[in-house]
Amino acid sequence: MATEEKLPDLLQPNLRVVFCGTAAGHRSAQLGAYYAGRGNTFWSTLHKVGLTPYQLDPEDFRKVLDFGLGLTDLAKNKSGMDHLLEEDDFDRDGLTEKIKSAAPRILAFTSKNAAKQFLQKHPVKYGPQGHIGKTELWVLPSTSGAARKHWDLIWWEKLAEAV
């Protein structure tokens, strides 16, 4: 069941990449840390593709700002599995305003579902997807353990090359 827990945005002007998930998973909301699920490979992937010089732990998520990276979610006031979220949980206008204000080089959705909900189109493909102002939009395969069958590191590597 989705809960009223949420994680803080990590945004500031001129970041290289802001990563946007659908909503905090239950474990992430419980621990108060992004991508904290036991099977989630987000933090190891950032390091593996060279976006961080060492692997961060979920509880160190605030350090991403030191590397020109940011974090947010499309549904800020709910947590839980994607299938538990409802249409009005997604704050498309709020995310658009945040991105226009912070103006990162890239906004990267960390799943096709997050991108589909934001872009309101289906199907969504991996890779570049257009722009919000000067910010390029990207879609990446999910690092969630629940999405392991769709995993492909190549899109994360292509993002790192673009940065």
CSV table of C-alpha atoms in Angstrom, one decimal:
chain,number,residue,atom,x,y,z
A,1,MET,CA,0.0,0.0,0.0
A,2,ALA,CA,1.3,3.5,-0.9
A,3,THR,CA,2.1,5.7,2.1
A,4,GLU,CA,2.5,9.4,2.7
A,5,GLU,CA,6.3,9.2,3.1
A,6,LYS,CA,8.6,11.1,0.8
A,7,LEU,CA,12.2,12.0,0.1
A,8,PRO,CA,13.6,15.5,-0.3
A,9,ASP,CA,14.6,16.8,-3.7
A,10,LEU,CA,18.3,17.2,-4.3
A,11,LEU,CA,18.3,20.0,-6.8
A,12,GLN,CA,20.5,23.1,-7.4
A,13,PRO,CA,21.3,25.1,-10.5
A,14,ASN,CA,23.4,23.8,-13.4
A,15,LEU,CA,23.7,20.1,-12.4
A,16,ARG,CA,25.0,17.7,-15.0
A,17,VAL,CA,22.2,15.1,-14.5
A,18,VAL,CA,19.1,15.0,-12.3
A,19,PHE,CA,17.8,11.4,-11.9
A,20,CYS,CA,14.0,11.1,-11.6
A,21,GLY,CA,12.2,8.0,-10.3
A,22,THR,CA,8.5,7.3,-10.3
A,23,ALA,CA,8.2,7.4,-6.5
A,24,ALA,CA,10.3,6.3,-3.5
A,25,GLY,CA,10.0,2.6,-2.9
A,26,HIS,CA,8.8,1.4,0.4
A,27,ARG,CA,12.2,0.6,1.7
A,28,SER,CA,13.6,3.9,0.5
A,29,ALA,CA,10.8,5.7,2.3
A,30,GLN,CA,11.4,3.7,5.5
A,31,LEU,CA,15.1,4.5,5.5
A,32,GLY,CA,14.8,8.0,4.2
A,33,ALA,CA,17.3,7.3,1.4
A,34,TYR,CA,17.0,7.2,-2.4
A,35,TYR,CA,17.3,3.8,-4.2
A,36,ALA,CA,17.7,1.9,-0.9
A,37,GLY,CA,15.9,-1.3,-1.9
A,38,ARG,CA,18.0,-4.4,-1.3
A,39,GLY,CA,18.1,-5.4,-5.0
A,40,ASN,CA,18.5,-1.9,-6.4
A,41,THR,CA,21.8,-1.4,-8.4
A,42,PHE,CA,21.4,2.4,-8.8
A,43,TRP,CA,24.5,3.3,-6.6
A,44,SER,CA,26.8,0.7,-8.1
A,45,THR,CA,25.6,1.7,-11.6
A,46,LEU,CA,26.5,5.3,-11.1
A,47,HIS,CA,30.0,4.3,-10.1
A,48,LYS,CA,30.4,1.6,-12.8
A,49,VAL,CA,29.6,4.1,-15.6
A,50,GLY,CA,31.9,6.8,-14.1
A,51,LEU,CA,29.3,9.3,-12.8
A,52,THR,CA,30.7,9.0,-9.3
A,53,PRO,CA,34.4,8.3,-8.4
A,54,TYR,CA,33.4,5.7,-5.9
A,55,GLN,CA,30.2,3.8,-4.9
A,56,LEU,CA,27.9,5.7,-2.6
A,57,ASP,CA,25.6,4.0,-0.2
A,58,PRO,CA,21.9,4.9,-0.1
A,59,GLU,CA,22.3,6.8,3.2
A,60,ASP,CA,25.0,9.0,1.5
A,61,PHE,CA,22.6,10.1,-1.2
A,62,ARG,CA,23.1,13.8,-0.4
A,63,LYS,CA,26.7,13.5,-1.7
A,64,VAL,CA,25.5,13.3,-5.3
A,65,LEU,CA,25.4,17.1,-5.4
A,66,ASP,CA,29.2,17.0,-5.0
A,67,PHE,CA,29.4,15.2,-8.3
A,68,GLY,CA,27.0,17.5,-10.2
A,69,LEU,CA,24.1,15.1,-9.9
A,70,GLY,CA,20.6,15.5,-8.4
A,71,LEU,CA,17.7,13.4,-7.4
A,72,THR,CA,13.9,13.7,-7.4
A,73,ASP,CA,10.7,11.7,-8.0
A,74,LEU,CA,7.6,12.3,-10.1
A,75,ALA,CA,5.3,11.3,-7.2
A,76,LYS,CA,6.8,13.2,-4.2
A,77,ASN,CA,4.0,12.6,-1.6
A,78,LYS,CA,3.6,8.8,-2.0
A,79,SER,CA,5.8,5.8,-1.8
A,80,GLY,CA,5.5,2.2,-2.8
A,81,MET,CA,5.4,0.1,-5.9
A,82,ASP,CA,4.5,1.8,-9.2
A,83,HIS,CA,1.3,-0.2,-9.6
A,84,LEU,CA,0.0,1.2,-6.3
A,85,LEU,CA,0.2,4.8,-7.5
A,86,GLU,CA,-2.7,6.7,-8.9
A,87,GLU,CA,-2.9,9.3,-11.7
A,88,ASP,CA,-3.2,12.2,-9.4
A,89,ASP,CA,0.0,11.2,-7.4
A,90,PHE,CA,2.1,12.4,-10.3
A,91,ASP,CA,3.1,16.0,-10.2
A,92,ARG,CA,4.1,16.7,-13.8
A,93,ASP,CA,3.7,20.5,-13.5
A,94,GLY,CA,5.8,20.6,-10.3
A,95,LEU,CA,8.6,18.6,-11.9
A,96,THR,CA,8.6,20.8,-15.0
A,97,GLU,CA,8.9,23.9,-12.9
A,98,LYS,CA,11.7,22.4,-10.8
A,99,ILE,CA,13.6,21.5,-13.9
A,100,LYS,CA,13.1,24.8,-15.6
A,101,SER,CA,14.3,26.5,-12.4
A,102,ALA,CA,17.4,24.3,-11.8
A,103,ALA,CA,18.2,23.9,-15.5
A,104,PRO,CA,20.3,20.7,-15.3
A,105,ARG,CA,22.0,19.6,-18.5
A,106,ILE,CA,20.0,16.3,-18.4
A,107,LEU,CA,16.9,15.0,-16.7
A,108,ALA,CA,17.1,11.2,-16.7
A,109,PHE,CA,14.1,9.1,-15.8
A,110,THR,CA,15.3,6.0,-14.0
A,111,SER,CA,12.5,3.8,-15.5
A,112,LYS,CA,10.2,3.7,-18.6
A,113,ASN,CA,7.3,4.0,-16.2
A,114,ALA,CA,8.5,7.3,-14.8
A,115,ALA,CA,9.0,8.6,-18.3
A,116,LYS,CA,5.7,7.3,-19.5
A,117,GLN,CA,3.9,9.0,-16.7
A,118,PHE,CA,5.7,12.3,-17.2
A,119,LEU,CA,5.7,12.4,-21.0
A,120,GLN,CA,2.2,10.9,-21.2
A,121,LYS,CA,3.0,8.7,-24.1
A,122,HIS,CA,3.4,5.0,-24.7
A,123,PRO,CA,5.5,3.3,-25.8
A,124,VAL,CA,8.6,5.1,-24.4
A,125,LYS,CA,12.1,4.1,-25.7
A,126,TYR,CA,15.4,4.3,-23.9
A,127,GLY,CA,17.7,7.2,-24.7
A,128,PRO,CA,17.1,10.9,-25.4
A,129,GLN,CA,13.5,12.1,-25.6
A,130,GLY,CA,13.5,15.8,-26.3
A,131,HIS,CA,13.8,18.8,-24.0
A,132,ILE,CA,12.3,20.9,-21.2
A,133,GLY,CA,13.9,24.3,-22.1
A,134,LYS,CA,17.6,23.6,-22.4
A,135,THR,CA,17.4,20.4,-20.4
A,136,GLU,CA,17.7,17.2,-22.4
A,137,LEU,CA,15.3,14.4,-21.3
A,138,TRP,CA,16.6,10.8,-21.2
A,139,VAL,CA,15.0,7.4,-20.3
A,140,LEU,CA,17.1,4.7,-18.6
A,141,PRO,CA,16.4,1.1,-17.7
A,142,SER,CA,15.3,0.8,-14.1
A,143,THR,CA,17.9,-0.3,-11.5
A,144,SER,CA,15.2,-1.9,-9.3
A,145,GLY,CA,15.5,-5.5,-8.6
A,146,ALA,CA,11.9,-5.9,-9.6
A,147,ALA,CA,12.8,-4.8,-13.2
A,148,ARG,CA,15.9,-7.0,-13.5
A,149,LYS,CA,14.6,-8.7,-16.7
A,150,HIS,CA,14.7,-5.3,-18.5
A,151,TRP,CA,18.2,-4.4,-17.3
A,152,ASP,CA,20.7,-3.1,-19.8
A,153,LEU,CA,23.8,-1.1,-18.7
A,154,ILE,CA,24.4,0.2,-22.2
A,155,TRP,CA,21.9,3.1,-21.8
A,156,TRP,CA,23.5,4.2,-18.6
A,157,GLU,CA,26.9,4.1,-20.3
A,158,LYS,CA,25.5,6.2,-23.2
A,159,LEU,CA,24.2,8.7,-20.7
A,160,ALA,CA,27.6,8.9,-19.0
A,161,GLU,CA,29.2,9.6,-22.4
A,162,ALA,CA,26.7,12.3,-23.1
A,163,VAL,CA,27.6,14.0,-19.8
